[in-house]
Short mmCIF file of C-alpha atoms and ligand atoms in Angstrom, two decimals:
data_model
loop_
_atom_site.label_atom_id
_atom_site.label_comp_id
_atom_site.label_asym_id
_atom_site.label_seq_id
_atom_site.Cartn_x
_atom_site.Cartn_y
_atom_site.Cartn_z
CA UNK A 97 -10.28 14.55 -24.37
CA UNK A 98 -11.01 12.51 -21.22
CA UNK A 99 -10.65 14.18 -17.88
CA UNK A 100 -9.41 12.21 -14.90
CA UNK A 101 -9.79 13.99 -11.56
CA UNK A 102 -8.02 12.96 -8.36
CA UNK A 103 -9.21 14.48 -5.08
CA UNK A 104 -6.57 14.79 -2.37
CA UNK A 105 -2.81 15.24 -2.74
CA UNK A 106 -1.89 12.87 0.08
CA UNK A 107 -0.40 9.39 -0.08
CA UNK A 108 -3.15 7.81 -2.18
CA UNK A 109 -3.89 10.75 -4.49
CA UNK A 110 -0.28 11.53 -5.30
CA UNK A 111 0.43 7.90 -6.09
CA UNK A 112 -2.62 7.76 -8.37
CA UNK A 113 -1.33 10.84 -10.22
CA UNK A 114 2.11 9.26 -10.67
CA UNK A 115 0.52 6.04 -11.88
CA UNK A 116 -1.74 7.75 -14.42
CA UNK A 117 1.20 9.80 -15.64
CA UNK A 118 3.14 6.61 -16.35
CA UNK A 119 0.19 4.83 -17.95
CA UNK A 120 -0.92 7.68 -20.24
CA UNK A 121 2.50 9.22 -20.85
CA UNK A 122 2.51 11.39 -23.95
CA UNK A 123 -1.15 10.65 -24.73
CA UNK A 124 -2.88 14.01 -25.26
CA UNK A 125 -6.29 12.26 -25.20
CA UNK A 126 -6.16 12.26 -21.40
CA UNK A 127 -5.91 15.10 -18.95
CA UNK A 128 -5.09 14.24 -15.35
CA UNK A 129 -5.85 16.83 -12.64
CA UNK A 130 -4.87 16.45 -9.01
CA UNK A 131 -7.03 18.60 -6.73
CA UNK A 132 -5.88 19.41 -3.20
CA UNK A 133 -7.03 21.92 -0.61
CA UNK A 134 -3.42 22.63 0.40
CA UNK A 135 -0.55 23.11 -2.03
CA UNK A 136 1.72 20.55 -0.39
CA UNK A 137 2.07 16.90 0.40
CA UNK A 138 2.63 16.11 4.08
CA UNK A 139 4.59 13.13 5.36
CA UNK A 140 2.37 12.34 8.38
CA UNK A 141 4.64 9.71 10.04
CA UNK A 142 6.96 12.54 11.09
CA UNK A 143 4.22 14.83 12.41
CA UNK A 144 4.71 13.77 16.07
CA UNK A 145 8.29 15.09 15.84
CA UNK A 146 6.99 18.55 14.97
CA UNK A 147 5.29 18.96 18.36
CA UNK A 148 8.51 18.15 20.19
CA UNK A 149 10.63 20.61 18.15
CA UNK A 150 12.70 17.65 16.97
CA UNK A 151 12.25 18.60 13.33
CA UNK A 152 11.27 21.77 11.54
CA UNK A 153 7.58 21.70 10.45
CA UNK A 154 8.48 22.83 6.93
CA UNK A 155 10.72 19.83 6.45
CA UNK A 156 7.89 17.30 6.39
CA UNK A 157 5.92 19.04 3.68
CA UNK A 158 6.72 19.58 0.04
CA UNK A 159 4.86 21.69 -2.54
CA UNK A 160 2.99 19.48 -5.01
CA UNK A 161 4.41 21.49 -7.89
CA UNK A 162 7.96 20.65 -6.76
CA UNK A 163 7.10 16.97 -6.49
CA UNK A 164 5.48 17.07 -9.92
CA UNK A 165 8.67 18.27 -11.62
CA UNK A 166 8.34 17.66 -15.36
CA UNK A 167 5.31 15.41 -15.13
CA UNK A 168 2.31 16.54 -17.19
CA UNK A 169 -0.54 16.26 -14.69
CA UNK A 170 -2.22 19.48 -13.61
CA UNK A 171 -2.50 20.58 -10.03
CA UNK A 172 -5.46 22.59 -8.80
CA UNK A 173 -5.41 24.01 -5.33
CA UNK A 174 -9.08 23.93 -4.45
CA UNK A 175 -11.38 22.59 -1.82
CA UNK A 176 -13.86 20.03 -3.13
CA UNK A 177 -17.22 20.63 -1.49
CA UNK A 178 -19.29 17.81 -2.97
CA UNK A 179 -19.35 15.07 -5.57
CA UNK A 180 -22.29 15.14 -8.01
CA UNK A 181 -22.12 11.55 -9.18
CA UNK A 182 -24.86 11.63 -11.80
CA UNK A 183 -23.57 14.80 -13.43
CA UNK A 184 -19.95 13.54 -13.08
CA UNK A 185 -19.05 16.87 -11.59
CA UNK A 186 -17.14 18.09 -8.55
CA UNK A 187 -18.48 21.09 -6.72
CA UNK A 188 -15.51 23.21 -5.69
CA UNK A 189 -15.25 26.11 -3.24
CA UNK A 190 -14.70 28.31 -6.30
CA UNK A 191 -16.57 26.70 -9.21
CA UNK A 192 -16.93 23.18 -10.55
CA UNK A 193 -14.95 20.52 -12.33
CA UNK A 194 -16.34 17.95 -14.81
CA UNK A 195 -14.71 14.54 -14.95
CA UNK A 196 -14.88 11.28 -16.85
CA UNK A 197 -13.09 9.31 -14.16
CA UNK A 198 -12.72 10.20 -10.50
CA UNK A 199 -10.27 8.90 -7.89
CA UNK A 200 -11.27 10.01 -4.40
CA UNK A 201 -8.45 10.15 -1.85
CA UNK A 202 -9.40 12.86 0.66
CA UNK A 203 -8.06 11.03 3.74
CA UNK A 204 -10.01 10.95 6.98
CA UNK A 205 -11.27 13.13 9.81
CA UNK A 206 -11.38 12.76 13.57
CA UNK A 207 -14.08 10.78 15.33
CA UNK A 208 -15.03 12.15 18.74
CA UNK A 209 -17.59 9.38 19.33
CA UNK A 210 -20.10 12.01 20.44
CA UNK A 211 -18.25 12.52 23.73
CA UNK A 212 -19.40 15.86 25.21
CA UNK A 213 -16.80 18.60 24.91
CA UNK A 214 -14.26 16.45 23.06
CA UNK A 215 -14.33 18.47 19.84
CA UNK A 216 -14.23 21.83 21.63
CA UNK A 217 -11.73 21.12 24.39
CA UNK A 218 -9.12 18.83 22.91
CA UNK A 219 -6.47 19.32 20.27
CA UNK A 220 -6.62 17.40 17.02
CA UNK A 221 -3.42 15.93 15.62
CA UNK A 222 -3.78 15.46 11.88
CA UNK A 223 -2.55 18.50 10.00
CA UNK A 224 0.66 20.49 9.91
CA UNK A 225 -1.18 23.28 11.65
CA UNK A 226 -2.15 20.86 14.45
CA UNK A 227 1.52 19.99 14.90
CA UNK A 228 2.59 23.61 15.08
CA UNK A 229 -0.31 24.52 17.38
CA UNK A 230 0.59 21.80 19.87
CA UNK A 231 4.27 22.77 19.75
CA UNK A 232 3.44 26.40 20.42
CA UNK A 233 0.99 25.57 23.18
CA UNK A 234 3.48 23.37 25.02
CA UNK A 235 6.14 26.07 24.79
CA UNK A 236 3.71 28.67 26.02
CA UNK A 237 2.53 26.56 28.94
CA UNK A 238 6.15 25.91 29.95
CA UNK A 239 6.74 29.67 30.02
CA UNK A 240 3.76 30.09 32.35
CA UNK A 241 4.66 27.11 34.53
CA UNK A 242 8.21 28.37 34.89
CA UNK A 243 7.11 31.32 37.03
CA UNK A 244 3.96 29.87 38.61
CA UNK A 245 4.52 29.52 42.33
CA UNK A 246 1.46 27.39 43.08
CA UNK A 247 2.69 23.82 42.71
CA UNK A 248 -0.75 22.31 42.11
CA UNK A 249 -1.42 24.82 39.39
CA UNK A 250 1.98 24.16 37.83
CA UNK A 251 1.22 20.45 37.77
CA UNK A 252 -2.09 21.08 35.96
CA UNK A 253 -0.33 23.26 33.42
CA UNK A 254 2.33 20.62 32.83
CA UNK A 255 0.00 17.65 32.46
CA UNK A 256 -0.25 16.47 28.88
CA UNK A 257 -2.84 13.81 28.11
CA UNK A 258 -3.04 11.95 24.84
CA UNK A 259 -6.32 10.13 24.30
CA UNK A 260 -5.80 7.06 22.11
CA UNK A 261 -3.11 4.40 22.34
CA UNK A 262 -2.61 3.71 18.64
CA UNK A 263 0.56 4.51 16.66
CA UNK A 264 -0.05 8.26 16.65
CA UNK A 265 -0.87 8.52 20.36
CA UNK A 266 2.11 6.43 21.41
CA UNK A 267 4.62 8.18 19.15
CA UNK A 268 3.30 11.55 20.25
CA UNK A 269 3.56 10.87 23.99
CA UNK A 270 7.08 9.49 23.46
CA UNK A 271 8.02 12.72 21.68
CA UNK A 272 6.48 14.77 24.50
CA UNK A 273 8.53 12.81 27.00
CA UNK A 274 11.76 13.52 25.13
CA UNK A 275 10.90 17.18 24.83
CA UNK A 276 10.14 17.66 28.53
CA UNK A 277 12.97 15.51 29.85
CA UNK A 278 15.69 16.47 27.38
CA UNK A 279 14.87 20.11 26.84
CA UNK A 280 12.36 21.65 29.25
CA UNK A 281 13.85 20.30 32.48
CA UNK A 282 17.29 21.58 31.47
CA UNK A 283 16.21 25.01 30.30
CA UNK A 284 13.29 26.03 32.53
CA UNK A 285 14.64 26.52 36.04
CA UNK A 286 11.21 26.77 37.64
CA UNK A 287 10.06 23.37 36.35
CA UNK A 288 10.95 20.16 38.13
CA UNK A 289 10.65 16.58 36.98
CA UNK A 290 7.83 15.84 39.42
CA UNK A 291 5.77 18.72 37.96
CA UNK A 292 5.55 17.04 34.57
CA UNK A 293 2.83 14.46 34.04
CA UNK A 294 2.43 12.63 30.76
CA UNK A 295 -0.58 10.35 30.39
CA UNK A 296 -1.89 8.16 27.64
CA UNK A 297 -5.51 7.04 27.92
CA UNK A 298 -6.85 4.07 26.01
CA UNK A 299 -10.39 2.75 26.30
CA UNK A 300 -9.40 -0.75 25.09
CA UNK A 301 -7.58 -3.22 27.36
CA UNK A 302 -4.22 -2.61 25.61
CA UNK A 303 -2.33 -0.02 23.57
CA UNK A 304 -0.83 -0.63 20.11
CA UNK A 305 -3.31 -3.38 19.35
CA UNK A 306 -2.24 -3.61 15.70
CA UNK A 307 1.36 -4.33 16.72
CA UNK A 308 2.67 -7.79 17.71
CA UNK A 309 1.73 -8.30 21.41
CA UNK A 310 5.35 -8.82 22.53
CA UNK A 311 6.41 -5.52 20.96
CA UNK A 312 3.35 -3.73 22.33
CA UNK A 313 4.17 -5.07 25.80
CA UNK A 314 7.73 -3.92 25.41
CA UNK A 315 6.54 -0.46 24.38
CA UNK A 316 4.41 -0.30 27.54
CA UNK A 317 7.40 -1.21 29.72
CA UNK A 318 9.70 1.23 27.98
CA UNK A 319 7.27 4.16 28.19
CA UNK A 320 6.31 3.41 31.80
CA UNK A 321 9.96 3.21 32.84
CA UNK A 322 10.43 6.57 31.12
CA UNK A 323 7.77 8.21 33.28
CA UNK A 324 4.71 7.98 31.03
CA UNK A 325 1.46 6.87 32.71
CA UNK A 326 -0.34 4.38 30.53
CA UNK A 327 -3.96 3.81 31.48
CA UNK A 328 -5.86 1.18 29.59
CA UNK A 329 -9.57 0.49 29.96
CA UNK A 330 -9.89 4.22 30.63
CA UNK A 331 -12.93 5.55 28.82
CA UNK A 332 -13.13 9.33 28.47
CA UNK A 333 -16.70 10.42 29.17
CA UNK A 334 -16.45 14.23 29.08
CA UNK A 335 -13.91 16.87 28.13
CA UNK A 336 -13.75 20.22 29.90
CA UNK A 337 -11.48 23.21 29.31
CA UNK A 338 -9.34 22.24 32.30
CA UNK A 339 -9.28 18.49 32.08
CA UNK A 340 -11.18 15.35 31.31
CA UNK A 341 -13.59 13.05 33.00
CA UNK A 342 -12.82 9.32 32.94
CA UNK A 343 -15.51 6.68 33.42
CA UNK A 344 -18.03 9.31 34.56
CA UNK A 345 -16.38 9.42 37.98
CA UNK A 346 -12.77 10.57 37.92
CA UNK A 347 -11.57 14.03 36.87
CA UNK A 348 -8.05 14.42 35.50
CA UNK A 349 -6.94 18.07 35.45
CA UNK A 350 -4.91 18.88 32.33
CA UNK A 351 -4.45 21.97 30.22
CA UNK A 352 -3.39 20.01 27.17
CA UNK A 353 -5.43 17.08 25.91
CA UNK A 354 -4.69 15.71 22.46
CA UNK A 355 -7.34 13.60 20.75
CA UNK A 356 -5.75 10.73 18.85
CA UNK A 357 -8.50 8.24 19.54
CA UNK A 358 -10.74 7.89 16.54
CA UNK A 359 -10.80 8.18 12.79
CA UNK A 360 -13.81 8.67 10.54
CA UNK A 361 -14.15 8.74 6.78
CA UNK A 362 -13.94 12.13 5.12
CA UNK A 363 -17.35 13.90 4.89
CA UNK A 364 -17.09 13.89 1.06
CA UNK A 365 -17.02 10.11 1.14
CA UNK A 366 -19.56 9.73 3.94
CA UNK A 367 -22.01 11.73 1.83
CA UNK A 368 -21.76 9.32 -1.12
CA UNK A 369 -24.69 6.96 -1.70
CA UNK A 370 -24.27 3.21 -1.21
CA UNK A 371 -22.87 1.07 1.57
CA UNK A 372 -20.58 2.46 4.27
CA UNK A 373 -18.82 0.73 7.14
CA UNK A 374 -19.17 1.69 10.81
CA UNK A 375 -16.72 4.59 10.50
CA UNK A 376 -18.33 5.95 7.34
CA UNK A 377 -15.85 4.59 4.77
CA UNK A 378 -17.35 3.81 1.37
CA UNK A 379 -17.57 0.09 0.80
CA UNK A 380 -16.04 -0.32 -2.66
CA UNK A 381 -15.63 -3.51 -4.68
CA UNK A 382 -12.33 -5.37 -4.95
CA UNK A 383 -11.35 -3.10 -7.88
CA UNK A 384 -11.94 -0.08 -5.56
CA UNK A 385 -14.96 1.11 -7.59
CA UNK A 386 -18.00 2.70 -6.02
CA UNK A 387 -21.20 0.68 -6.25
CA UNK A 388 -23.18 1.74 -9.35
CA UNK A 389 -20.39 4.07 -10.51
CA UNK A 390 -17.57 2.14 -12.18
CA UNK A 391 -15.93 5.45 -13.16
CA UNK A 392 -15.43 6.40 -9.48
CA UNK A 393 -12.68 4.90 -7.32
CA UNK A 394 -12.15 5.47 -3.60
CA UNK A 395 -8.70 4.88 -2.08
CA UNK A 396 -6.83 5.32 1.19
CA UNK A 397 -8.25 6.12 4.61
CA UNK A 398 -11.83 6.59 3.35
CA UNK A 399 -12.03 3.36 1.36
CA UNK A 400 -13.31 0.03 2.66
CA UNK A 401 -12.70 -2.59 -0.07
CA UNK A 402 -15.34 -5.31 0.37
CA UNK A 403 -12.66 -8.02 0.22
CA UNK A 404 -10.30 -6.27 2.70
CA UNK A 405 -12.49 -4.53 5.26
CA UNK A 406 -9.85 -4.95 7.96
CA UNK A 407 -7.04 -3.27 6.04
CA UNK A 408 -5.57 -0.65 8.39
CA UNK A 409 -5.63 3.06 7.67
CA UNK A 410 -1.94 3.50 6.99
CA UNK A 411 0.17 5.10 4.29
CA UNK A 412 1.33 1.91 2.49
CA UNK A 413 -2.31 0.85 2.00
CA UNK A 414 -3.21 4.26 0.53
CA UNK A 415 -0.16 4.16 -1.77
CA UNK A 416 -0.99 0.68 -3.04
CA UNK A 417 -4.64 1.55 -3.59
CA UNK A 418 -3.73 4.81 -5.38
CA UNK A 419 -1.55 2.84 -7.76
CA UNK A 420 -4.21 0.19 -8.30
CA UNK A 421 -6.94 2.75 -9.02
CA UNK A 422 -4.68 4.36 -11.66
CA UNK A 423 -4.04 0.98 -13.32
CA UNK A 424 -7.74 0.13 -13.28
CA UNK A 425 -8.65 3.42 -14.99
CA UNK A 426 -6.17 2.47 -17.73
CA UNK A 427 -7.61 -1.06 -17.90
CA UNK A 428 -11.14 0.32 -18.31
CA UNK A 429 -10.00 2.57 -21.14
CA UNK A 430 -8.22 -0.30 -22.88
CA UNK A 431 -11.04 -2.78 -22.37
CA UNK A 432 -8.82 -5.01 -20.21
CA UNK A 433 -9.86 -6.98 -17.11
CA UNK A 434 -9.52 -5.03 -13.88
CA UNK A 435 -7.06 -5.87 -11.08
CA UNK A 436 -8.19 -6.60 -7.53
CA UNK A 437 -6.89 -5.18 -4.30
CA UNK A 438 -5.41 -7.58 -1.75
CA UNK A 439 -4.07 -6.48 1.61
CA UNK A 440 -0.78 -7.93 2.80
CA UNK A 441 0.55 -7.06 6.26
CA UNK A 442 4.19 -6.05 5.89
CA UNK A 443 4.78 -5.28 9.55
CA UNK A 444 4.91 -2.27 11.81
CA UNK A 445 7.37 0.31 13.05
CA UNK A 446 6.81 2.39 16.18
CA UNK A 447 9.23 5.03 17.39
CA UNK A 448 9.40 5.41 21.16
CA UNK A 449 11.31 8.66 21.21
CA UNK A 450 14.88 9.43 20.31
CA UNK A 451 17.16 6.34 20.04
CA UNK A 452 14.48 3.69 20.54
CA UNK A 453 11.89 1.91 18.40
CA UNK A 454 10.10 -1.40 18.07
CA UNK A 455 10.00 -2.98 14.64
CA UNK A 456 8.29 -5.97 13.05
CA UNK A 457 9.12 -6.48 9.38
CA UNK A 458 8.20 -9.63 7.50
CA UNK A 459 7.93 -11.48 10.81
CA UNK A 460 11.34 -10.33 12.11
CA UNK A 461 10.93 -8.48 15.40
CA UNK A 462 13.57 -6.31 17.00
CA UNK A 463 13.80 -3.27 19.23
CA UNK A 464 16.20 -0.71 20.66
CA UNK A 465 18.73 1.55 19.00
CA UNK A 466 19.15 -0.60 15.89
CA UNK A 467 15.39 -0.62 15.44
CA UNK A 468 15.41 3.16 15.78
CA UNK A 469 18.09 3.47 13.09
CA UNK A 470 15.98 1.19 10.89
CA UNK A 471 12.90 3.35 11.60
CA UNK A 472 14.88 6.45 10.60
CA UNK A 473 16.26 4.87 7.43
CA UNK A 474 12.85 3.69 6.26
CA UNK A 475 11.19 7.04 6.92
CA UNK A 476 13.99 8.95 5.25
CA UNK A 477 13.76 6.69 2.24
CA UNK A 478 9.99 7.16 2.01
CA UNK A 479 10.15 10.92 2.38
CA UNK A 480 9.36 12.47 -0.98
CA UNK A 481 12.20 14.56 -2.46
CA UNK A 482 15.95 14.63 -1.89
CA UNK A 483 15.83 18.14 -0.38
CA UNK A 484 13.39 16.99 2.32
CA UNK A 485 15.48 13.90 3.01
CA UNK A 486 18.55 16.09 3.55
CA UNK A 487 16.64 18.58 5.71
CA UNK A 488 15.13 15.92 7.99
CA UNK A 489 18.44 14.00 8.23
CA UNK A 490 20.13 17.25 9.29
CA UNK A 491 17.40 17.96 11.85
CA UNK A 492 17.99 14.54 13.39
CA UNK A 493 21.77 14.89 13.43
CA UNK A 494 21.65 18.43 14.83
CA UNK A 495 19.27 17.31 17.59
CA UNK A 496 21.89 14.85 18.84
CA UNK A 497 24.43 17.66 19.23
CA UNK A 498 22.49 20.84 19.94
CA UNK A 499 19.41 21.63 22.04
CA UNK A 500 16.07 21.61 20.27
CA UNK A 501 15.07 24.69 18.35
CA UNK A 502 12.29 25.69 20.70
CA UNK A 503 11.68 29.34 19.83
CA UNK A 504 8.00 30.14 19.92
CA UNK A 505 6.95 31.55 16.56
CA UNK A 506 3.42 32.67 17.17
CA UNK A 507 0.91 33.46 19.82
CA UNK A 508 -1.44 30.59 20.42
CA UNK A 509 -5.10 31.35 20.14
CA UNK A 510 -7.53 29.53 22.33
CA UNK A 511 -5.07 28.94 25.16
CA UNK A 512 -6.75 30.31 28.27
CA UNK A 513 -3.40 30.86 29.98
CA UNK A 514 -1.98 32.98 27.19
CA UNK A 515 -5.00 35.21 27.23
CA UNK A 516 -4.65 35.94 30.91
CA UNK A 517 -7.71 33.98 31.89
CA UNK A 518 -6.11 31.59 34.30
CA UNK A 519 -9.03 30.58 36.43
CA UNK A 520 -9.35 27.32 38.21
CA UNK A 521 -12.71 25.82 37.35
CA UNK A 522 -14.87 24.17 39.95
CA UNK A 523 -13.60 20.85 38.71
CA UNK A 524 -9.95 21.78 39.23
CA UNK A 525 -10.70 23.26 42.63
CA UNK A 526 -12.45 20.12 43.78
CA UNK A 527 -9.67 17.97 42.35
CA UNK A 528 -7.13 20.02 44.32
CA UNK A 529 -9.24 19.85 47.43
CA UNK A 530 -9.47 16.08 47.01
C1 LIG B 1761 -0.09 12.09 13.08
C2 LIG B 1761 -0.20 10.93 12.13
C3 LIG B 1761 0.81 10.00 12.08
C4 LIG B 1761 0.74 8.93 11.22
N1 LIG B 1761 1.77 8.03 11.19
C5 LIG B 1761 1.73 7.03 10.28
C6 LIG B 1761 2.84 6.12 10.18
O1 LIG B 1761 3.83 6.24 10.91
N2 LIG B 1761 2.78 5.14 9.23
C7 LIG B 1761 1.69 5.01 8.40
O2 LIG B 1761 1.70 4.14 7.55
N3 LIG B 1761 0.63 5.83 8.50
C8 LIG B 1761 0.62 6.83 9.41
N4 LIG B 1761 -0.46 7.68 9.50
C9 LIG B 1761 -1.65 7.40 8.68
C10 LIG B 1761 -1.45 7.90 7.26
O3 LIG B 1761 -1.07 9.26 7.28
C11 LIG B 1761 -2.74 7.77 6.47
O4 LIG B 1761 -3.15 6.42 6.49
C12 LIG B 1761 -2.55 8.21 5.04
O5 LIG B 1761 -2.17 9.58 5.00
C13 LIG B 1761 -3.82 8.02 4.22
O6 LIG B 1761 -3.61 8.48 2.93
P1 LIG B 1761 -4.78 9.14 2.10
O7 LIG B 1761 -4.26 9.37 0.73
O8 LIG B 1761 -6.02 8.36 2.27
O9 LIG B 1761 -5.06 10.53 2.82
P2 LIG B 1761 -4.05 11.78 3.20
O10 LIG B 1761 -2.65 11.31 3.02
O11 LIG B 1761 -4.52 12.20 4.48
O12 LIG B 1761 -4.38 12.79 2.06
C14 LIG B 1761 -5.61 13.42 1.95
C15 LIG B 1761 -5.40 14.72 1.19
O13 LIG B 1761 -6.67 15.20 0.77
C16 LIG B 1761 -6.73 16.58 0.99
N5 LIG B 1761 -8.15 16.95 1.14
C17 LIG B 1761 -8.96 16.66 2.17
N6 LIG B 1761 -10.19 17.16 1.97
C18 LIG B 1761 -10.15 17.78 0.77
C19 LIG B 1761 -11.12 18.50 0.00
N7 LIG B 1761 -12.37 18.66 0.43
N8 LIG B 1761 -10.74 19.03 -1.18
C20 LIG B 1761 -9.47 18.87 -1.61
N9 LIG B 1761 -8.51 18.20 -0.94
C21 LIG B 1761 -8.86 17.65 0.23
C22 LIG B 1761 -5.93 16.78 2.28
O14 LIG B 1761 -5.49 18.11 2.41
C23 LIG B 1761 -4.78 15.81 2.04
O15 LIG B 1761 -3.74 16.42 1.34
C24 LIG B 1761 -0.40 8.76 10.37
C25 LIG B 1761 -1.43 9.72 10.42
C26 LIG B 1761 -1.33 10.79 11.29
C27 LIG B 1761 -2.44 11.80 11.33
#
């Protein structure tokens, strides 16, 4: 019996499992095992809507066992600690797993670029827990701001900064805007529009650099008109508990700073021998195989195919690579020539809050409400499982009729305000004085 292990039940890993299932259907000679540290698959494109209470966090995740249905592959909920390439063994948090073939799809981690305090003092936005944490923190801060009489302090509490003007940063700030303007300002009587400050900081000269420039420009105009401050060429140099330093000179007081600025390869992949690119992704050949280890494939966010180094870190790329890796495992077993990966840009979709999006598909560019409906349709279609599609569709419809479901469900840890430690730091004091 040959054992095929897949690490990571995200876009790439799940697709590889589906592919192998199809290719080895009914063949008891092969055992396919999908290993994931969480027992669900998360649809990341909808994560920004969790923070704004637009959709229910549970609706964007689905248990792997439900997705699997009647398929034969095994699922193992385990954390993979290391890959022992020569022994063809995975070291797990609770044991080990021997394989004949390995498909690595563990996604990516956040890159803080070594900026002092960034890891400790900003919020990450990658996991479901990150989404829920940000949602809870915003709700909690609004509760505090609502009865804070000091206007300057209220403004600091209600300043949300997103560092990074890529897809995630832009969609997140747009969601924050909707949440504050459509919900908070109507429900919290002590909060006024001028108290709320939403800022996006981007070190590069423009935001949304992977989107067509005309759509990116339109996004800038739309967000700015909606009250979002967009600051380009703004390099964060230090992060403090009460705000961030920009360009080593300016201090921006903010109680909530979300880090959506950098992505690095997963540590499991960074630790592999062989060539890596500047963000630690394993440079694999055009068949997605690791140098010197034809039995190991790397796909998704942590893979850098030598013939497509510029392929973006997005879900369609991971899905395609997951499928290709599965087919190439089957080709190896059957003694057939391997297939090569080729990246094709199919366009981009960016939601700019409720009722508005910018879209570029196969060279056709449009924006506005129609684009938003298109964005919704595509994401609903891509969501795995009919139940989830119904749940998310209902969330969207209900949000057009009823207020957002903004009940706080847990106490946030690590929020200085919630723990009664509201103390203006020297930095905030000097900013106020200035
Ligand atoms: C907030 C956000 C919004 C996004 N929006 C979009 C979008 O709109 N469109 C788009 O195309 N892309 C979007 N992306 C990017 C997209 O999610 C990724 O490109 C895609 O998920 C990469 O797929 P993957 O299979 O490489 O990794 P993932 O889908 O991240 O899957 C990795 C899996 O591996 C598991 N794992 C990690 N470490 C271990 C371990 N040690 N042991 C076991 N399991 C492990 C993780 O739990 C996870 O389930 C977004 C990403 C984020 C964070």
